[in-house]
PDB file of C-alpha atoms in Angstrom:
ATOM      1  CA  ASP A   1     -81.750  93.292-154.486  1.00  0.00           C
ATOM      2  CA  THR A   2     -78.978  94.763-156.653  1.00  0.00           C
ATOM      3  CA  GLU A   3     -76.776  96.073-153.893  1.00  0.00           C
ATOM      4  CA  VAL A   4     -73.360  95.358-152.528  1.00  0.00           C
ATOM      5  CA  THR A   5     -73.306  96.433-148.886  1.00  0.00           C
ATOM      6  CA  GLN A   6     -70.074  97.304-147.119  1.00  0.00           C
ATOM      7  CA  THR A   7     -69.516  97.928-143.424  1.00  0.00           C
ATOM      8  CA  PRO A   8     -68.227  99.972-141.783  1.00  0.00           C
ATOM      9  CA  LYS A   9     -68.354 103.050-144.002  1.00  0.00           C
ATOM     10  CA  HIS A  10     -65.519 104.665-142.051  1.00  0.00           C
ATOM     11  CA  LEU A  11     -62.806 103.079-139.927  1.00  0.00           C
ATOM     12  CA  VAL A  12     -59.950 104.630-138.009  1.00  0.00           C
ATOM     13  CA  MET A  13     -57.373 102.272-136.573  1.00  0.00           C
ATOM     14  CA  GLY A  14     -53.947 102.308-135.036  1.00  0.00           C
ATOM     15  CA  MET A  15     -51.046 100.362-136.424  1.00  0.00           C
ATOM     16  CA  THR A  16     -51.364  97.682-133.744  1.00  0.00           C
ATOM     17  CA  ASN A  17     -55.113  97.154-134.069  1.00  0.00           C
ATOM     18  CA  LYS A  18     -56.953  94.258-135.642  1.00  0.00           C
ATOM     19  CA  LYS A  19     -60.120  95.096-137.531  1.00  0.00           C
ATOM     20  CA  SER A  20     -62.256  93.664-140.316  1.00  0.00           C
ATOM     21  CA  LEU A  21     -64.136  95.038-143.288  1.00  0.00           C
ATOM     22  CA  LYS A  22     -67.304  93.260-144.358  1.00  0.00           C
ATOM     23  CA  CYS A  23     -69.074  92.966-147.677  1.00  0.00           C
ATOM     24  CA  GLU A  24     -72.388  91.320-148.502  1.00  0.00           C
ATOM     25  CA  GLN A  25     -74.361  90.738-151.686  1.00  0.00           C
ATOM     26  CA  HIS A  26     -77.538  88.776-152.358  1.00  0.00           C
ATOM     27  CA  MET A  27     -77.523  88.850-156.140  1.00  0.00           C
ATOM     28  CA  GLY A  28     -76.256  85.288-156.442  1.00  0.00           C
ATOM     29  CA  HIS A  29     -72.926  86.447-157.836  1.00  0.00           C
ATOM     30  CA  ARG A  30     -70.176  83.856-157.411  1.00  0.00           C
ATOM     31  CA  ALA A  31     -67.224  86.183-157.986  1.00  0.00           C
ATOM     32  CA  MET A  32     -66.317  88.753-155.349  1.00  0.00           C
ATOM     33  CA  TYR A  33     -63.482  91.248-155.288  1.00  0.00           C
ATOM     34  CA  TRP A  34     -61.535  93.535-152.995  1.00  0.00           C
ATOM     35  CA  TYR A  35     -60.073  96.708-154.482  1.00  0.00           C
ATOM     36  CA  LYS A  36     -58.006  99.471-152.905  1.00  0.00           C
ATOM     37  CA  GLN A  37     -58.513 103.006-154.175  1.00  0.00           C
ATOM     38  CA  LYS A  38     -56.426 106.058-153.400  1.00  0.00           C
ATOM     39  CA  ALA A  39     -57.806 109.539-154.029  1.00  0.00           C
ATOM     40  CA  LYS A  40     -58.223 110.417-157.710  1.00  0.00           C
ATOM     41  CA  LYS A  41     -56.758 107.056-158.758  1.00  0.00           C
ATOM     42  CA  PRO A  42     -58.349 103.971-160.303  1.00  0.00           C
ATOM     43  CA  PRO A  43     -59.202 100.955-158.162  1.00  0.00           C
ATOM     44  CA  GLU A  44     -56.319  98.537-157.663  1.00  0.00           C
ATOM     45  CA  LEU A  45     -57.221  94.864-157.516  1.00  0.00           C
ATOM     46  CA  MET A  46     -56.259  93.084-154.307  1.00  0.00           C
ATOM     47  CA  PHE A  47     -58.118  89.761-154.256  1.00  0.00           C
ATOM     48  CA  VAL A  48     -60.657  87.790-156.275  1.00  0.00           C
ATOM     49  CA  TYR A  49     -62.809  84.980-154.945  1.00  0.00           C
ATOM     50  CA  SER A  50     -64.529  82.668-157.375  1.00  0.00           C
ATOM     51  CA  TYR A  51     -67.050  80.199-155.970  1.00  0.00           C
ATOM     52  CA  GLU A  52     -65.744  80.934-152.469  1.00  0.00           C
ATOM     53  CA  LYS A  53     -62.177  80.055-153.404  1.00  0.00           C
ATOM     54  CA  LEU A  54     -59.357  82.572-153.643  1.00  0.00           C
ATOM     55  CA  SER A  55     -58.479  82.735-157.325  1.00  0.00           C
ATOM     56  CA  ILE A  56     -56.358  85.892-157.540  1.00  0.00           C
ATOM     57  CA  ASN A  57     -54.043  87.488-154.978  1.00  0.00           C
ATOM     58  CA  GLU A  58     -52.259  90.477-156.437  1.00  0.00           C
ATOM     59  CA  SER A  59     -49.193  90.094-154.206  1.00  0.00           C
ATOM     60  CA  VAL A  60     -50.932  91.882-151.367  1.00  0.00           C
ATOM     61  CA  PRO A  61     -48.994  92.128-148.054  1.00  0.00           C
ATOM     62  CA  SER A  62     -49.976  89.528-145.478  1.00  0.00           C
ATOM     63  CA  ARG A  63     -51.286  92.220-143.131  1.00  0.00           C
ATOM     64  CA  PHE A  64     -54.383  92.023-145.366  1.00  0.00           C
ATOM     65  CA  SER A  65     -56.162  88.684-145.028  1.00  0.00           C
ATOM     66  CA  PRO A  66     -59.293  87.947-147.092  1.00  0.00           C
ATOM     67  CA  GLU A  67     -61.980  85.469-146.179  1.00  0.00           C
ATOM     68  CA  CYS A  68     -65.065  84.262-148.007  1.00  0.00           C
ATOM     69  CA  PRO A  69     -67.256  82.397-145.489  1.00  0.00           C
ATOM     70  CA  ASN A  70     -70.045  81.769-148.011  1.00  0.00           C
ATOM     71  CA  SER A  71     -71.264  82.866-151.421  1.00  0.00           C
ATOM     72  CA  SER A  72     -72.814  86.079-150.069  1.00  0.00           C
ATOM     73  CA  LEU A  73     -70.118  87.318-147.712  1.00  0.00           C
ATOM     74  CA  LEU A  74     -66.595  88.614-148.121  1.00  0.00           C
ATOM     75  CA  ASN A  75     -64.362  89.840-145.316  1.00  0.00           C
ATOM     76  CA  LEU A  76     -61.031  91.623-145.269  1.00  0.00           C
ATOM     77  CA  HIS A  77     -59.118  91.195-142.022  1.00  0.00           C
ATOM     78  CA  LEU A  78     -56.663  93.952-141.195  1.00  0.00           C
ATOM     79  CA  HIS A  79     -53.696  93.645-138.835  1.00  0.00           C
ATOM     80  CA  ALA A  80     -50.613  95.766-138.204  1.00  0.00           C
ATOM     81  CA  LEU A  81     -51.420  98.185-141.006  1.00  0.00           C
ATOM     82  CA  GLN A  82     -49.247 101.109-142.032  1.00  0.00           C
ATOM     83  CA  PRO A  83     -50.352 104.728-142.568  1.00  0.00           C
ATOM     84  CA  GLU A  84     -49.850 104.264-146.326  1.00  0.00           C
ATOM     85  CA  ASP A  85     -52.635 101.665-146.228  1.00  0.00           C
ATOM     86  CA  SER A  86     -55.118 104.466-145.650  1.00  0.00           C
ATOM     87  CA  ALA A  87     -57.488 104.362-148.617  1.00  0.00           C
ATOM     88  CA  LEU A  88     -60.998 103.579-149.789  1.00  0.00           C
ATOM     89  CA  TYR A  89     -61.530  99.810-149.865  1.00  0.00           C
ATOM     90  CA  LEU A  90     -64.086  98.740-152.408  1.00  0.00           C
ATOM     91  CA  CYS A  91     -65.883  95.445-152.557  1.00  0.00           C
ATOM     92  CA  ALA A  92     -67.431  94.295-155.818  1.00  0.00           C
ATOM     93  CA  SER A  93     -69.221  91.279-157.187  1.00  0.00           C
ATOM     94  CA  SER A  94     -69.951  90.054-160.684  1.00  0.00           C
ATOM     95  CA  PRO A  95     -72.258  87.501-162.266  1.00  0.00           C
ATOM     96  CA  PRO A  96     -70.997  84.770-164.581  1.00  0.00           C
ATOM     97  CA  ARG A  97     -70.624  85.804-168.212  1.00  0.00           C
ATOM     98  CA  THR A  98     -73.310  84.485-170.536  1.00  0.00           C
ATOM     99  CA  ARG A  99     -74.768  85.492-173.884  1.00  0.00           C
ATOM    100  CA  ALA A 100     -77.102  87.835-172.013  1.00  0.00           C
ATOM    101  CA  ASN A 101     -74.703  89.041-169.344  1.00  0.00           C
ATOM    102  CA  THR A 102     -71.400  90.847-169.673  1.00  0.00           C
ATOM    103  CA  GLY A 103     -70.332  90.025-166.132  1.00  0.00           C
ATOM    104  CA  GLU A 104     -69.773  93.616-165.080  1.00  0.00           C
ATOM    105  CA  LEU A 105     -68.687  94.639-161.622  1.00  0.00           C
ATOM    106  CA  PHE A 106     -71.226  95.819-159.076  1.00  0.00           C
ATOM    107  CA  PHE A 107     -69.491  97.980-156.482  1.00  0.00           C
ATOM    108  CA  GLY A 108     -70.285  98.753-152.879  1.00  0.00           C
ATOM    109  CA  GLU A 109     -69.953 102.280-151.514  1.00  0.00           C
ATOM    110  CA  GLY A 110     -66.627 101.424-149.951  1.00  0.00           C
ATOM    111  CA  SER A 111     -65.046 101.521-146.504  1.00  0.00           C
ATOM    112  CA  ARG A 112     -62.825 104.535-145.936  1.00  0.00           C
ATOM    113  CA  LEU A 113     -59.895 103.412-143.815  1.00  0.00           C
ATOM    114  CA  THR A 114     -57.554 105.723-141.926  1.00  0.00           C
ATOM    115  CA  VAL A 115     -54.491 104.230-140.258  1.00  0.00           C
ATOM    116  CA  LEU A 116     -52.912 106.421-137.600  1.00  0.00           C
TER     117      LEU A 116
ATOM    118  CA  ALA B   1     -50.452  92.224-170.268  1.00  0.00           C
ATOM    119  CA  GLN B   2     -53.564  94.288-170.798  1.00  0.00           C
ATOM    120  CA  THR B   3     -53.328  98.050-170.444  1.00  0.00           C
ATOM    121  CA  VAL B   4     -55.943 100.789-170.548  1.00  0.00           C
ATOM    122  CA  THR B   5     -55.029 104.395-171.279  1.00  0.00           C
ATOM    123  CA  GLN B   6     -57.123 107.474-170.670  1.00  0.00           C
ATOM    124  CA  SER B   7     -55.157 110.434-171.987  1.00  0.00           C
ATOM    125  CA  GLN B   8     -57.412 113.199-170.641  1.00  0.00           C
ATOM    126  CA  PRO B   9     -56.910 113.653-166.875  1.00  0.00           C
ATOM    127  CA  GLU B  10     -59.550 116.381-166.673  1.00  0.00           C
ATOM    128  CA  MET B  11     -62.199 117.851-168.957  1.00  0.00           C
ATOM    129  CA  SER B  12     -64.877 120.506-168.700  1.00  0.00           C
ATOM    130  CA  VAL B  13     -68.126 120.916-170.590  1.00  0.00           C
ATOM    131  CA  GLN B  14     -70.999 123.344-170.440  1.00  0.00           C
ATOM    132  CA  GLU B  15     -74.362 122.038-169.365  1.00  0.00           C
ATOM    133  CA  ALA B  16     -76.420 120.748-172.331  1.00  0.00           C
ATOM    134  CA  GLU B  17     -73.363 120.358-174.565  1.00  0.00           C
ATOM    135  CA  THR B  18     -71.715 117.164-175.800  1.00  0.00           C
ATOM    136  CA  VAL B  19     -68.379 115.817-174.612  1.00  0.00           C
ATOM    137  CA  THR B  20     -66.266 112.824-175.647  1.00  0.00           C
ATOM    138  CA  LEU B  21     -63.921 110.977-173.314  1.00  0.00           C
ATOM    139  CA  SER B  22     -61.130 108.929-174.879  1.00  0.00           C
ATOM    140  CA  CYS B  23     -59.915 105.465-174.001  1.00  0.00           C
ATOM    141  CA  THR B  24     -57.467 103.154-175.710  1.00  0.00           C
ATOM    142  CA  TYR B  25     -56.419  99.687-174.655  1.00  0.00           C
ATOM    143  CA  ASP B  26     -53.900  97.072-175.587  1.00  0.00           C
ATOM    144  CA  THR B  27     -54.591  93.348-175.683  1.00  0.00           C
ATOM    145  CA  SER B  28     -53.839  90.269-177.716  1.00  0.00           C
ATOM    146  CA  GLU B  29     -57.204  88.732-176.812  1.00  0.00           C
ATOM    147  CA  ASN B  30     -60.020  88.553-179.344  1.00  0.00           C
ATOM    148  CA  ASN B  31     -62.908  88.101-176.913  1.00  0.00           C
ATOM    149  CA  TYR B  32     -63.233  90.711-174.201  1.00  0.00           C
ATOM    150  CA  TYR B  33     -65.527  93.296-172.689  1.00  0.00           C
ATOM    151  CA  LEU B  34     -65.243  97.040-172.275  1.00  0.00           C
ATOM    152  CA  PHE B  35     -66.957  99.256-169.744  1.00  0.00           C
ATOM    153  CA  TRP B  36     -67.265 102.852-168.678  1.00  0.00           C
ATOM    154  CA  TYR B  37     -67.772 103.427-164.956  1.00  0.00           C
ATOM    155  CA  LYS B  38     -68.755 106.696-163.288  1.00  0.00           C
ATOM    156  CA  GLN B  39     -67.682 107.652-159.750  1.00  0.00           C
ATOM    157  CA  PRO B  40     -69.283 110.882-158.484  1.00  0.00           C
ATOM    158  CA  PRO B  41     -67.462 112.706-155.662  1.00  0.00           C
ATOM    159  CA  SER B  42     -67.626 110.622-152.480  1.00  0.00           C
ATOM    160  CA  ARG B  43     -70.175 108.317-154.047  1.00  0.00           C
ATOM    161  CA  GLN B  44     -70.472 104.815-155.366  1.00  0.00           C
ATOM    162  CA  MET B  45     -68.909 103.650-158.626  1.00  0.00           C
ATOM    163  CA  ILE B  46     -71.635 102.708-161.081  1.00  0.00           C
ATOM    164  CA  LEU B  47     -71.688 101.226-164.548  1.00  0.00           C
ATOM    165  CA  VAL B  48     -72.481 103.681-167.332  1.00  0.00           C
ATOM    166  CA  ILE B  49     -72.246 101.518-170.438  1.00  0.00           C
ATOM    167  CA  ARG B  50     -70.808  98.199-171.628  1.00  0.00           C
ATOM    168  CA  GLN B  51     -69.621  96.754-174.945  1.00  0.00           C
ATOM    169  CA  GLU B  52     -68.867  93.187-175.994  1.00  0.00           C
ATOM    170  CA  ALA B  53     -65.894  93.042-178.365  1.00  0.00           C
ATOM    171  CA  TYR B  54     -67.631  90.582-180.693  1.00  0.00           C
ATOM    172  CA  LYS B  55     -70.459  93.055-181.309  1.00  0.00           C
ATOM    173  CA  GLN B  56     -69.792  95.572-184.064  1.00  0.00           C
ATOM    174  CA  GLN B  57     -72.724  97.790-183.122  1.00  0.00           C
ATOM    175  CA  ASN B  58     -71.841 100.588-180.734  1.00  0.00           C
ATOM    176  CA  ALA B  59     -73.635 100.469-177.380  1.00  0.00           C
ATOM    177  CA  THR B  60     -76.036 103.245-176.401  1.00  0.00           C
ATOM    178  CA  GLU B  61     -77.676 103.995-173.058  1.00  0.00           C
ATOM    179  CA  ASN B  62     -79.884 107.084-173.183  1.00  0.00           C
ATOM    180  CA  ARG B  63     -77.512 110.107-173.363  1.00  0.00           C
ATOM    181  CA  PHE B  64     -74.413 107.892-173.286  1.00  0.00           C
ATOM    182  CA  SER B  65     -72.952 106.198-176.330  1.00  0.00           C
ATOM    183  CA  VAL B  66     -69.636 104.681-177.282  1.00  0.00           C
ATOM    184  CA  ASN B  67     -67.495 104.677-180.400  1.00  0.00           C
ATOM    185  CA  PHE B  68     -65.871 101.245-180.410  1.00  0.00           C
ATOM    186  CA  GLN B  69     -63.086 100.799-182.934  1.00  0.00           C
ATOM    187  CA  LYS B  70     -61.767  97.271-182.436  1.00  0.00           C
ATOM    188  CA  ALA B  71     -58.921  97.447-184.929  1.00  0.00           C
ATOM    189  CA  ALA B  72     -57.695 100.702-183.428  1.00  0.00           C
ATOM    190  CA  LYS B  73     -58.335  99.410-179.876  1.00  0.00           C
ATOM    191  CA  SER B  74     -60.272 102.537-179.067  1.00  0.00           C
ATOM    192  CA  PHE B  75     -63.376 102.880-176.896  1.00  0.00           C
ATOM    193  CA  SER B  76     -64.527 106.482-176.442  1.00  0.00           C
ATOM    194  CA  LEU B  77     -67.563 107.639-174.456  1.00  0.00           C
ATOM    195  CA  LYS B  78     -69.848 110.370-175.750  1.00  0.00           C
ATOM    196  CA  ILE B  79     -72.127 112.164-173.322  1.00  0.00           C
ATOM    197  CA  SER B  80     -74.868 114.183-174.992  1.00  0.00           C
ATOM    198  CA  ASP B  81     -76.888 116.963-173.351  1.00  0.00           C
ATOM    199  CA  SER B  82     -74.512 117.033-170.376  1.00  0.00           C
ATOM    200  CA  GLN B  83     -76.107 117.517-166.982  1.00  0.00           C
ATOM    201  CA  LEU B  84     -74.680 118.780-163.693  1.00  0.00           C
ATOM    202  CA  GLY B  85     -75.142 115.278-162.279  1.00  0.00           C
ATOM    203  CA  ASP B  86     -72.680 113.961-164.845  1.00  0.00           C
ATOM    204  CA  THR B  87     -69.844 115.607-162.898  1.00  0.00           C
ATOM    205  CA  ALA B  88     -67.685 112.668-161.802  1.00  0.00           C
ATOM    206  CA  MET B  89     -64.559 110.617-162.408  1.00  0.00           C
ATOM    207  CA  TYR B  90     -65.011 108.352-165.387  1.00  0.00           C
ATOM    208  CA  PHE B  91     -63.015 105.141-165.622  1.00  0.00           C
ATOM    209  CA  CYS B  92     -62.655 103.044-168.734  1.00  0.00           C
ATOM    210  CA  ALA B  93     -62.252  99.334-167.981  1.00  0.00           C
ATOM    211  CA  PHE B  94     -61.248  96.247-169.953  1.00  0.00           C
ATOM    212  CA  SER B  95     -62.066  92.696-168.919  1.00  0.00           C
ATOM    213  CA  ASP B  96     -61.133  89.322-170.365  1.00  0.00           C
ATOM    214  CA  PHE B  97     -61.935  86.552-167.871  1.00  0.00           C
ATOM    215  CA  ASN B  98     -62.638  87.583-164.301  1.00  0.00           C
ATOM    216  CA  LYS B  99     -60.027  90.296-164.123  1.00  0.00           C
ATOM    217  CA  PHE B 100     -60.715  93.965-164.800  1.00  0.00           C
ATOM    218  CA  TYR B 101     -58.139  96.549-165.874  1.00  0.00           C
ATOM    219  CA  PHE B 102     -58.925 100.200-165.251  1.00  0.00           C
ATOM    220  CA  GLY B 103     -57.637 103.329-166.922  1.00  0.00           C
ATOM    221  CA  SER B 104     -56.333 106.210-164.828  1.00  0.00           C
ATOM    222  CA  GLY B 105     -59.618 108.081-165.090  1.00  0.00           C
ATOM    223  CA  THR B 106     -60.913 111.343-166.511  1.00  0.00           C
ATOM    224  CA  LYS B 107     -62.370 113.932-164.193  1.00  0.00           C
ATOM    225  CA  LEU B 108     -65.352 115.536-165.908  1.00  0.00           C
ATOM    226  CA  ASN B 109     -66.688 118.865-164.699  1.00  0.00           C
ATOM    227  CA  VAL B 110     -70.056 119.969-166.044  1.00  0.00           C
ATOM    228  CA  LYS B 111     -70.432 123.726-165.700  1.00  0.00           C
ATOM    229  CA  PRO B 112     -73.783 125.537-165.401  1.00  0.00           C
TER     230      PRO B 112
END
């Protein structure tokens, strides 16, 4: 299994809603990432989890709350979002770097979020 | 801070021809990794090719090859025998530890 699975694929929410994005991988990767991508722009790093612990938070507003319940799952909880938060949210995972492994990112298909 | 620059926002190439996408980066690190990712329209981002900085030999994956110039901090991607399925955004990426830095992307259009 070499997939990163994200659900839902599309999400429309109001500014007062609470929703969650989910990400799952079964490749044994111990680093998992959330990226935000606007149209025709590169992915912007939001959070990195390493061995289920939050290791990087790129000064993301608190209306985005990540959670890593176990080594295979990554959630992004959304609350009181703004219309400018509308974007494609990408989850990725990566294996540890070794002599035989460059530790590249494996991306999911993304969750396209629209905030009304 | 690490930066990655892709100076070509958009490029076009005829089917079956060769095209080169440019990427430069800035870092003070000696050990790092470089990648090219492809993102077709409304589709998943996938790895095209990777290069370890300590390896002098340029990486090759079928029709895709890189020209890695460490001293010049340059990492260009050459696509040979371009195919319609190569139409996509291409992102150059640099990684040191567990952080990845992406360039702004080059939109490649392969024309029939």
